[in-house]
Short mmCIF file of C-alpha atoms in Angstrom, two decimals:
data_model
loop_
_atom_site.label_atom_id
_atom_site.label_comp_id
_atom_site.label_asym_id
_atom_site.label_seq_id
_atom_site.Cartn_x
_atom_site.Cartn_y
_atom_site.Cartn_z
CA MET A 14 0.31 -0.14 0.09
CA ASN A 15 1.12 3.53 -0.76
CA SER A 16 2.66 4.79 2.33
CA LEU A 17 1.44 8.26 1.85
CA LEU A 18 -2.00 7.44 1.30
CA TRP A 19 -1.93 4.63 4.10
CA PRO A 20 -3.65 6.99 6.64
CA VAL A 21 -6.83 7.24 4.43
CA ARG A 22 -7.10 3.86 2.94
CA SER A 23 -6.70 1.77 6.21
CA THR A 24 -9.55 2.62 8.30
CA LEU A 25 -6.71 1.50 11.45
CA ALA A 26 -4.32 3.83 10.48
CA SER A 27 -6.70 6.45 10.26
CA LYS A 28 -7.76 5.59 13.50
CA TYR A 29 -3.88 5.92 14.70
CA VAL A 30 -4.35 9.39 13.35
CA MET A 31 -7.43 10.52 14.99
CA ALA A 32 -5.72 9.27 18.50
CA VAL A 33 -2.51 10.96 17.89
CA THR A 34 -4.49 13.91 16.56
CA GLY A 35 -6.75 13.99 19.45
CA ALA A 36 -4.09 13.19 22.05
CA GLY A 37 -1.97 16.42 20.76
CA LEU A 38 -5.38 18.82 21.25
CA MET A 39 -6.18 17.25 24.52
CA GLY A 40 -2.56 17.90 25.47
CA PHE A 41 -3.36 21.49 24.08
CA VAL A 42 -7.04 21.84 26.21
CA ILE A 43 -4.73 21.06 29.41
CA VAL A 44 -2.29 23.57 28.89
CA HIS A 45 -4.59 26.09 27.84
CA MET A 46 -6.51 25.68 30.66
CA LEU A 47 -3.33 25.80 33.34
CA GLY A 48 -2.68 28.93 31.70
CA ASN A 49 -6.09 30.30 32.13
CA LEU A 50 -5.95 29.27 35.87
CA GLN A 51 -2.91 31.69 36.22
CA ILE A 52 -6.20 34.41 36.17
CA PHE A 53 -6.52 33.40 40.21
CA LEU A 54 -3.17 33.93 41.03
CA GLY A 55 -4.01 37.78 40.35
CA ARG A 56 -4.41 40.24 37.30
CA GLN A 57 -0.44 40.10 36.34
CA ALA A 58 0.09 36.48 36.63
CA LEU A 59 -2.62 36.38 33.95
CA ASN A 60 -1.09 39.19 31.86
CA ASP A 61 2.64 38.06 32.38
CA TYR A 62 1.59 34.49 30.79
CA ALA A 63 -0.32 35.97 28.11
CA HIS A 64 2.62 38.84 27.28
CA HIS A 65 5.46 35.65 27.25
CA LEU A 66 3.11 33.76 25.27
CA GLU A 67 3.20 36.56 22.22
CA GLU A 68 6.48 37.31 22.92
CA VAL A 69 7.73 35.81 19.68
CA PRO A 70 5.41 35.80 16.93
CA THR A 71 7.06 33.58 14.63
CA LEU A 72 7.12 31.07 16.98
CA LEU A 73 3.90 31.94 18.36
CA TRP A 74 2.48 31.68 14.45
CA ILE A 75 4.14 28.15 14.21
CA ALA A 76 2.18 27.07 17.01
CA ARG A 77 -0.90 27.93 15.83
CA ALA A 78 -0.09 26.69 12.29
CA GLY A 79 0.77 23.43 13.68
CA LEU A 80 -2.38 23.02 16.36
CA LEU A 81 -4.92 24.30 13.34
CA THR A 82 -3.05 21.95 11.07
CA ILE A 83 -4.06 19.20 13.77
CA PHE A 84 -6.93 20.07 14.59
CA ILE A 85 -8.37 19.85 10.93
CA VAL A 86 -6.73 16.47 10.26
CA HIS A 87 -8.60 15.51 13.25
CA ILE A 88 -11.93 16.89 11.90
CA VAL A 89 -11.37 15.63 8.60
CA PHE A 90 -10.46 11.86 9.41
CA GLY A 91 -13.29 12.25 11.68
CA LEU A 92 -15.69 12.68 9.02
CA ARG A 93 -14.25 10.30 6.85
CA LEU A 94 -14.98 7.73 9.33
CA TRP A 95 -18.29 8.70 10.31
CA THR A 96 -19.33 8.28 6.48
CA LEU A 97 -17.43 5.32 6.12
CA SER A 98 -19.46 3.76 9.01
CA ARG A 99 -22.83 5.03 7.89
CA ARG A 100 -22.03 3.20 4.85
CA ALA A 101 -21.54 0.23 6.47
CA ARG A 102 -24.93 -0.19 7.47
CA PRO A 103 -26.85 1.18 4.79
CA VAL A 104 -29.97 -0.81 6.31
CA ARG A 105 -30.91 0.58 10.26
CA TYR A 106 -32.17 -1.87 12.67
CA VAL A 107 -36.09 -0.98 13.36
CA TYR A 108 -35.66 -1.66 16.84
CA GLU A 109 -32.32 -0.38 18.42
CA ASP A 110 -31.07 -1.20 21.62
CA THR A 111 -27.39 -0.33 23.82
CA VAL A 112 -25.99 -2.60 26.60
CA GLN A 113 -22.59 -0.94 26.92
CA ALA A 114 -21.49 1.60 24.88
CA SER A 115 -21.81 5.43 26.81
CA TRP A 116 -23.95 8.41 25.38
CA ALA A 117 -20.86 10.10 25.02
CA SER A 118 -18.91 7.54 22.73
CA ARG A 119 -22.40 7.04 20.87
CA HIS A 120 -22.03 10.81 19.93
CA MET A 121 -18.61 11.49 19.21
CA LEU A 122 -19.51 13.40 16.07
CA LEU A 123 -22.39 15.66 17.58
CA THR A 124 -20.01 16.70 20.53
CA GLY A 125 -17.25 17.34 18.08
CA LEU A 126 -19.44 19.62 15.80
CA VAL A 127 -20.40 21.75 18.75
CA ILE A 128 -16.91 21.93 19.85
CA LEU A 129 -16.04 23.38 16.45
CA ALA A 130 -18.32 25.80 16.34
CA PHE A 131 -17.31 26.98 20.23
CA VAL A 132 -13.73 27.25 18.96
CA ILE A 133 -14.72 29.53 16.18
CA TYR A 134 -16.85 31.50 18.70
CA HIS A 135 -14.09 31.52 20.73
CA LEU A 136 -11.59 32.72 17.95
CA LEU A 137 -13.60 35.21 17.49
CA HIS A 138 -14.25 36.47 20.67
CA PHE A 139 -11.00 36.53 22.67
CA THR A 140 -8.25 36.04 19.74
CA PHE A 141 -9.18 38.42 17.24
CA GLY A 142 -11.53 40.40 19.26
CA LEU A 143 -14.79 40.18 16.28
CA THR A 144 -17.67 39.82 18.96
CA ASP A 145 -17.22 42.42 21.13
CA PRO A 146 -14.29 44.72 19.64
CA LYS A 147 -14.90 47.68 22.71
CA ASP A 148 -14.18 44.60 25.08
CA TYR A 149 -11.37 43.62 22.93
CA LYS A 150 -7.75 43.89 24.90
CA TYR A 151 -6.09 46.18 22.13
CA ALA A 152 -9.32 48.63 22.74
CA LEU A 153 -8.94 48.62 26.28
CA ASP A 154 -6.31 50.51 28.71
CA ARG A 155 -2.89 48.88 29.38
CA TYR A 156 -1.94 47.48 32.40
CA ALA A 157 0.97 49.07 34.16
CA VAL A 158 2.48 46.65 36.75
CA PRO A 159 1.53 48.34 40.21
CA MET A 160 5.54 46.98 41.56
CA ASP A 161 7.21 48.42 39.10
CA PRO A 162 5.94 51.37 37.24
CA ALA A 163 9.07 51.53 35.06
CA LEU A 164 7.81 48.16 32.91
CA HIS A 165 6.29 48.84 29.69
CA PRO A 166 2.21 48.46 30.29
CA GLU A 167 0.91 45.15 29.18
CA LEU A 168 -2.00 44.44 27.28
CA ASP A 169 -4.59 44.09 29.80
CA VAL A 170 -5.72 40.32 28.83
CA ALA A 171 -7.52 39.69 32.49
CA GLU A 172 -9.74 42.49 32.11
CA MET A 173 -10.51 41.50 28.69
CA VAL A 174 -11.48 38.10 30.63
CA VAL A 175 -13.54 39.79 33.06
CA ARG A 176 -15.55 42.12 30.87
CA GLY A 177 -16.28 38.85 28.87
CA PHE A 178 -17.46 36.64 31.23
CA GLU A 179 -19.27 39.29 33.14
CA LYS A 180 -22.14 38.61 30.58
CA PRO A 181 -24.27 36.22 31.29
CA LEU A 182 -25.17 34.48 28.04
CA VAL A 183 -21.47 34.39 27.30
CA SER A 184 -20.81 32.44 30.51
CA ILE A 185 -23.37 30.35 30.33
CA ALA A 186 -22.53 29.35 26.58
CA TYR A 187 -18.57 28.96 27.77
CA VAL A 188 -20.13 26.50 30.47
CA VAL A 189 -22.28 24.57 27.84
CA ALA A 190 -19.03 24.26 25.74
CA MET A 191 -17.03 22.66 28.21
CA ILE A 192 -19.53 20.73 29.55
CA VAL A 193 -19.98 19.36 26.01
CA LEU A 194 -15.76 19.27 25.77
CA GLY A 195 -16.16 16.97 28.81
CA LEU A 196 -18.53 14.43 27.38
CA HIS A 197 -16.04 14.46 24.24
CA LEU A 198 -13.29 13.81 26.68
CA TRP A 199 -15.44 11.23 28.85
CA HIS A 200 -14.45 8.73 25.62
CA GLY A 201 -11.94 10.14 23.57
CA ALA A 202 -9.58 10.77 26.42
CA GLY A 203 -8.81 7.11 27.11
CA SER A 204 -10.07 5.69 23.62
CA TRP A 205 -7.21 6.82 21.93
CA LEU A 206 -4.94 4.75 24.17
CA GLN A 207 -6.99 1.46 22.82
CA SER A 208 -7.17 2.76 18.95
CA LEU A 209 -2.86 2.76 19.53
CA GLY A 210 -3.33 -0.60 20.88
CA LEU A 211 -1.84 0.30 24.54
CA LYS A 212 -4.84 -1.20 26.46
CA ASN A 213 -4.67 -4.63 27.60
CA LYS A 214 -7.13 -6.31 30.35
CA ARG A 215 -5.11 -4.88 33.29
CA THR A 216 -5.11 -1.54 33.01
CA MET A 217 -8.63 -0.81 30.66
CA LEU A 218 -10.81 -0.06 33.49
CA LEU A 219 -7.70 2.48 35.28
CA ILE A 220 -7.14 3.95 31.70
CA ASP A 221 -10.61 4.79 31.34
CA GLY A 222 -11.09 5.79 34.97
CA LEU A 223 -8.06 8.18 34.46
CA GLY A 224 -9.76 9.53 31.39
CA ALA A 225 -13.07 10.42 32.72
CA ALA A 226 -10.91 12.05 35.63
CA VAL A 227 -8.88 14.17 32.82
CA ALA A 228 -12.39 15.05 31.10
CA VAL A 229 -13.97 16.09 34.30
CA LEU A 230 -11.02 17.76 36.06
CA ILE A 231 -10.82 20.02 32.26
CA VAL A 232 -14.59 21.03 32.92
CA ILE A 233 -14.14 22.07 36.24
CA GLY A 234 -11.14 24.36 35.67
CA ASN A 235 -12.58 25.65 32.53
CA CYS A 236 -15.77 26.84 34.22
CA ALA A 237 -14.46 27.75 37.03
CA ILE A 238 -13.24 31.07 35.16
CA PRO A 239 -16.42 32.06 34.21
CA LEU A 240 -18.53 30.98 36.67
CA ALA A 241 -16.01 32.70 39.74
CA ILE A 242 -16.27 35.85 37.35
CA LEU A 243 -20.57 35.47 37.10
CA ALA A 244 -20.59 35.41 40.54
CA GLY A 245 -18.96 38.37 41.28
CA TRP A 246 -15.29 37.70 41.73
CA ARG A 247 -12.31 39.81 40.31
CA PRO A 248 -8.58 39.08 39.71
CA SER A 249 -6.41 40.72 42.34
CA MET B 19 -46.85 -17.84 27.06
CA ASN B 20 -48.25 -16.29 24.35
CA LEU B 21 -46.04 -13.83 22.26
CA THR B 22 -46.47 -11.21 19.45
CA LEU B 23 -43.65 -11.50 17.34
CA HIS B 24 -42.52 -8.70 14.54
CA VAL B 25 -40.18 -10.35 12.08
CA TRP B 26 -38.52 -8.92 9.18
CA ARG B 27 -39.43 -10.67 5.97
CA GLN B 28 -37.89 -10.46 2.91
CA GLN B 29 -38.35 -12.29 -0.45
CA GLY B 30 -34.52 -11.90 -1.31
CA PRO B 31 -31.96 -9.88 -1.69
CA HIS B 32 -33.30 -7.46 -3.80
CA GLU B 33 -36.56 -7.35 -2.62
CA PRO B 34 -38.51 -4.62 -0.99
CA GLY B 35 -38.55 -6.38 2.90
CA GLY B 36 -40.39 -5.19 6.19
CA MET B 37 -41.84 -6.18 9.55
CA VAL B 38 -44.66 -8.70 9.46
CA GLN B 39 -46.46 -9.50 13.01
CA TYR B 40 -47.13 -12.78 13.98
CA GLN B 41 -48.83 -14.67 17.27
CA ALA B 42 -46.48 -17.38 19.17
CA ARG B 43 -48.99 -19.41 21.07
CA ASP B 44 -48.44 -21.83 23.74
CA ILE B 45 -44.73 -21.35 23.72
CA PHE B 46 -43.05 -23.14 27.02
CA PRO B 47 -40.20 -20.77 28.73
CA ASP B 48 -37.69 -23.67 28.79
CA MET B 49 -37.84 -23.70 24.47
CA SER B 50 -34.72 -21.89 22.87
CA PHE B 51 -35.70 -18.62 20.72
CA LEU B 52 -34.86 -21.34 17.72
CA GLU B 53 -37.52 -23.99 19.16
CA MET B 54 -40.07 -21.03 19.54
CA LEU B 55 -39.56 -19.93 15.76
CA ASP B 56 -39.95 -23.62 14.53
CA VAL B 57 -43.36 -24.04 16.64
CA VAL B 58 -44.19 -20.66 14.43
CA ASN B 59 -43.09 -22.01 11.56
CA GLN B 60 -44.92 -25.03 12.02
CA GLY B 61 -47.98 -23.22 12.57
CA LEU B 62 -46.80 -21.13 9.41
CA THR B 63 -46.87 -24.39 7.09
CA GLU B 64 -50.33 -25.80 8.42
CA LYS B 65 -51.55 -22.54 7.35
CA GLY B 66 -50.15 -22.94 3.74
CA GLU B 67 -47.80 -20.23 4.56
CA GLU B 68 -44.53 -19.50 4.01
CA PRO B 69 -42.18 -20.36 7.15
CA ILE B 70 -39.58 -17.65 8.37
CA ALA B 71 -36.36 -18.70 6.87
CA PHE B 72 -33.41 -18.50 9.86
CA ASP B 73 -30.48 -19.93 9.63
CA SER B 74 -29.43 -22.96 12.77
CA ASP B 75 -26.84 -25.43 12.74
CA CYS B 76 -25.41 -26.82 15.84
CA ARG B 77 -28.11 -25.34 18.49
CA GLU B 78 -25.38 -25.90 21.08
CA GLY B 79 -23.72 -22.65 20.72
CA ILE B 80 -20.46 -23.76 18.81
CA CYS B 81 -21.41 -23.20 15.18
CA GLY B 82 -22.15 -19.46 14.96
CA SER B 83 -24.82 -19.66 12.10
CA CYS B 84 -28.19 -18.81 14.40
CA ASP B 85 -27.19 -14.91 14.34
CA LEU B 86 -30.82 -13.13 14.96
CA MET B 87 -31.37 -9.32 16.43
CA ILE B 88 -34.13 -9.52 18.93
CA ASN B 89 -35.36 -6.84 20.59
CA GLY B 90 -32.05 -4.25 19.28
CA LEU B 91 -29.63 -7.42 20.62
CA ALA B 92 -27.59 -9.31 19.10
CA HIS B 93 -28.49 -12.80 20.36
CA GLY B 94 -30.80 -11.20 22.43
CA PRO B 95 -30.95 -10.30 25.74
CA GLU B 96 -28.83 -13.18 28.15
CA ASP B 97 -25.34 -12.52 27.87
CA GLY B 98 -22.34 -14.68 26.46
CA VAL B 99 -24.87 -16.93 24.44
CA ALA B 100 -25.85 -17.51 20.80
CA THR B 101 -29.58 -17.23 20.01
CA CYS B 102 -29.74 -20.80 20.11
CA GLN B 103 -29.04 -20.89 23.62
CA THR B 104 -31.17 -18.01 24.25
CA TYR B 105 -34.21 -19.44 26.08
CA MET B 106 -37.75 -17.58 26.02
CA ARG B 107 -37.82 -17.48 30.26
CA ASN B 108 -36.12 -14.44 29.48
CA PHE B 109 -39.30 -13.21 27.89
CA LYS B 110 -42.32 -12.41 29.71
CA ASP B 111 -46.07 -13.83 28.92
CA GLY B 112 -47.74 -11.14 26.18
CA ASP B 113 -44.28 -9.66 25.08
CA ALA B 114 -43.21 -7.93 21.71
CA ILE B 115 -40.57 -9.24 20.35
CA TYR B 116 -38.75 -7.93 17.44
CA VAL B 117 -36.59 -10.17 15.34
CA GLU B 118 -34.16 -9.12 12.69
CA PRO B 119 -31.66 -9.94 10.77
CA TRP B 120 -27.77 -8.65 11.30
CA ARG B 121 -27.61 -5.62 9.16
CA SER B 122 -24.34 -5.02 7.31
CA ARG B 123 -23.04 -3.77 4.00
CA ALA B 124 -20.49 -6.34 4.31
CA PHE B 125 -23.32 -9.22 5.23
CA PRO B 126 -25.80 -9.02 2.50
CA LEU B 127 -29.19 -10.44 3.39
CA VAL B 128 -30.09 -13.35 1.48
CA LYS B 129 -33.84 -14.11 2.58
CA ASP B 130 -35.77 -13.03 5.89
CA LEU B 131 -33.10 -13.30 8.58
CA VAL B 132 -30.57 -15.08 6.59
CA VAL B 133 -27.26 -13.11 6.21
CA ASP B 134 -24.32 -14.29 3.62
CA ARG B 135 -21.50 -14.26 6.36
CA SER B 136 -18.86 -15.11 3.44
CA ALA B 137 -17.05 -11.89 4.42
CA PHE B 138 -15.66 -13.33 7.41
CA ASP B 139 -14.41 -16.45 5.43
CA ARG B 140 -12.20 -14.10 3.00
CA ILE B 141 -10.73 -12.24 6.00
CA ILE B 142 -9.75 -15.79 7.31
CA GLN B 143 -8.26 -16.61 3.56
CA ALA B 144 -6.44 -13.49 3.97
CA GLY B 145 -4.37 -14.94 6.50
CA GLY B 146 -6.22 -16.60 9.46
CA PHE B 147 -4.10 -19.67 8.92
CA VAL B 148 -0.61 -20.97 10.24
CA SER B 149 2.00 -22.87 7.19
CA THR B 150 3.25 -25.76 7.92
CA ASN B 151 5.07 -28.46 6.32
CA THR B 152 3.54 -31.92 5.65
CA GLY B 153 5.51 -34.52 7.12
CA GLY B 154 5.57 -36.86 10.46
CA ALA B 155 4.02 -34.36 13.15
CA GLN B 156 6.66 -32.53 15.30
CA ASP B 157 6.70 -33.54 19.27
CA GLY B 158 4.56 -30.79 20.63
CA ASN B 159 7.40 -30.72 24.01
CA CYS B 160 9.13 -28.75 20.97
CA LEU B 161 7.62 -25.76 21.38
CA PRO B 162 6.84 -24.80 24.63
CA VAL B 163 3.97 -22.10 25.22
CA ALA B 164 3.56 -20.64 28.60
CA LYS B 165 0.35 -20.91 30.47
CA PRO B 166 -0.90 -17.56 30.53
CA ASP B 167 -0.12 -16.99 26.62
CA ALA B 168 -1.70 -20.21 26.13
CA GLU B 169 -4.85 -19.62 28.10
CA LYS B 170 -5.18 -16.08 26.26
CA ALA B 171 -4.88 -17.65 22.80
CA MET B 172 -7.46 -20.02 23.60
CA ASP B 173 -9.77 -16.79 25.07
CA ALA B 174 -9.36 -14.99 21.27
CA ALA B 175 -9.78 -18.30 19.79
CA GLU B 176 -13.09 -19.17 21.14
CA CYS B 177 -14.85 -17.30 18.66
CA ILE B 178 -17.04 -18.56 16.48
CA GLY B 179 -17.51 -16.29 14.06
CA CYS B 180 -21.13 -15.63 14.51
CA GLY B 181 -20.89 -11.38 13.11
CA ALA B 182 -22.66 -10.46 16.33
CA CYS B 183 -20.04 -8.10 16.65
CA VAL B 184 -20.73 -6.63 13.47
CA ALA B 185 -24.33 -6.62 14.02
CA ALA B 186 -24.04 -4.94 17.71
CA CYS B 187 -21.63 -2.22 16.77
CA LYS B 188 -23.24 1.06 16.03
CA ASN B 189 -20.68 1.39 13.03
CA GLY B 190 -20.90 -2.38 11.43
CA SER B 191 -17.09 -2.88 12.74
CA ALA B 192 -15.55 -6.01 12.22
CA VAL B 193 -12.28 -5.29 14.60
CA LEU B 194 -13.58 -8.19 17.02
CA PHE B 195 -13.43 -10.62 14.98
CA THR B 196 -10.50 -9.69 13.15
CA GLY B 197 -8.37 -8.81 16.46
CA ALA B 198 -9.11 -12.24 18.01
CA LYS B 199 -8.50 -14.12 15.06
CA VAL B 200 -4.73 -12.10 14.83
CA SER B 201 -4.60 -12.53 18.54
CA HIS B 202 -5.51 -15.95 18.68
CA LEU B 203 -2.56 -16.93 16.04
CA ALA B 204 0.15 -14.35 16.94
CA LEU B 205 -0.03 -15.42 20.97
CA LEU B 206 0.93 -18.78 19.44
CA PRO B 207 4.88 -19.61 18.53
CA GLN B 208 3.20 -21.63 15.59
CA GLY B 209 1.62 -18.21 14.71
CA ASP B 210 4.63 -15.92 15.13
CA PRO B 211 6.79 -16.42 11.59
CA GLU B 212 3.78 -14.83 9.77
CA ARG B 213 2.14 -12.60 12.25
CA SER B 214 3.24 -9.52 10.34
CA ARG B 215 2.01 -10.69 6.95
CA ARG B 216 -1.40 -11.79 8.56
CA VAL B 217 -2.66 -8.77 10.60
CA ARG B 218 -1.56 -6.38 7.17
CA ARG B 219 -3.90 -8.90 4.67
CA MET B 220 -6.38 -9.77 7.51
CA VAL B 221 -6.97 -5.85 7.95
CA GLU B 222 -6.92 -5.02 4.63
CA GLN B 223 -9.42 -7.62 3.80
CA MET B 224 -11.80 -6.44 6.66
CA ASP B 225 -11.54 -2.76 5.35
CA ALA B 226 -12.02 -4.62 1.36
CA GLU B 227 -15.65 -6.07 2.35
CA GLY B 228 -16.52 -2.61 3.45
CA PHE B 229 -17.16 -3.06 7.57
CA GLY B 230 -17.08 0.42 9.57
CA ASN B 231 -14.31 1.47 11.71
CA CYS B 232 -14.01 1.04 15.57
CA THR B 233 -15.03 3.78 17.96
CA ASN B 234 -14.25 2.04 20.93
CA TYR B 235 -18.30 1.61 22.01
CA TYR B 236 -17.45 -1.95 22.77
CA GLU B 237 -20.78 -2.93 21.74
CA CYS B 238 -19.35 -6.00 20.41
CA GLU B 239 -17.92 -7.20 23.39
CA ALA B 240 -21.31 -7.19 25.38
CA ALA B 241 -23.04 -9.06 22.33
CA CYS B 242 -20.15 -11.41 21.98
CA PRO B 243 -21.84 -15.18 22.92
CA LYS B 244 -18.47 -16.19 23.75
CA GLU B 245 -17.43 -12.72 25.60
CA ILE B 246 -14.15 -12.01 23.65
CA SER B 247 -12.69 -9.14 25.37
CA VAL B 248 -11.92 -5.98 23.55
CA GLU B 249 -8.52 -6.33 24.51
CA PHE B 250 -7.97 -8.27 21.12
CA ILE B 251 -8.83 -5.10 19.24
CA ALA B 252 -5.91 -3.29 21.33
CA LYS B 253 -3.76 -6.19 20.10
CA MET B 254 -4.89 -6.17 16.52
CA ASN B 255 -4.18 -2.16 16.60
CA ARG B 256 -0.78 -2.89 18.09
CA GLU B 257 0.05 -5.60 15.93
CA TYR B 258 -0.80 -3.45 12.62
CA LEU B 259 1.01 -0.72 13.98
CA ALA B 260 4.18 -2.81 14.53
CA ALA B 261 3.98 -4.01 11.53
CA VAL B 262 3.69 -1.37 9.16
CA VAL B 263 6.41 0.56 11.44
CA SER B 264 9.07 -2.64 11.24
CA GLY B 265 8.18 -2.79 7.30
CA LYS B 266 7.39 -6.50 7.67
CA GLY B 267 5.14 -8.68 6.35
CA GLU B 268 4.55 -6.63 3.00
#
């Protein structure tokens, strides 16, 4: 089999691609969450973090391009595998039942598409500032570090986050999206190891349990920020 | 007990099909599902109607012929048994039971509840064998097999090729069947020399037959009358990846 076409032609190889890209995206989600949680350390912590991320624009854009590529590959392969599966059963059962397949595992396409829609909104909201231009980081006053006024004032990302999540509809949308992401990861966070053949009978329960725990922690961590701001908390 | 059956009837592969309602009367709870269908068919024959076509052979759970989707569950509600060992005591008097054939593009319908599972045979033909020299049989003790390996290989070898895994999988995937066959031979020294070529060919044949892909639902494991573990799917995934990365078995 042509090695370039192998990942496309072979369903098992396509699953390897889904597993590796899915794991990469999950890793990004965890790092992204840990970065954002720094808002609880104070306004300066988040602003410094955001400042460091954008210090070397070339690296930032390489990272963004890599992430976008992984994201697109994950979506394209996911859609293709879904199409193949639909073709594999042209006539559906009149009476359908399920024994042990979780809701999350059976609705990966649905939750995946909701996440795609959320990512587009999230980018328009915080990265490109198109949904709320007056609350975008470039439209806000710069943040002067109180302890060291000599430093060049930074973009006030923390203020942008606060203003964003002060709006109940926006916060609720983020929380709902994070629950959907949690459902996607409830299955995906452990499933990718099965696709790569890294599970066995002894590790299966442990891996599935850890996957579910990762999903729950991601939901809690990511929802904490909008819920705290909505509840009136402000970074110091 | 008296039951209402909704059975898929279809004259042939290219004829239109649909659910037809039948009454199953005076059924004993200790009858198997197939014996219940025999009673219904007897009644249809006596009335001059065409009996319901369904597959069966050994009727003791080892041949894998009796493939029925019963109320949306492959082989019915009982765990770890084929349709022939699903007993009517699993149902209540007055129940409505939906009986359908396996649904998969790779298992074309022949008639009523009978499907053609030759796709499985072609997967086996692609690599589910070991090549041995003819002549005098080798001393069994020349090939020591560790007990855990032997037991695991036998767990995989329990697969009777009934196709319940494909029928139960929401994607119509055959990875549990293929994984069991690949693993069974890869775990034993007799199967080791051809393991890379075997997994490549069997997986490629599985794809060529039009089965769906695995999304790790594990419905196959729940439906399997021999309770084959999904760990054999992981083993096949590992074997295939190793074969391709190492370039062996091309």
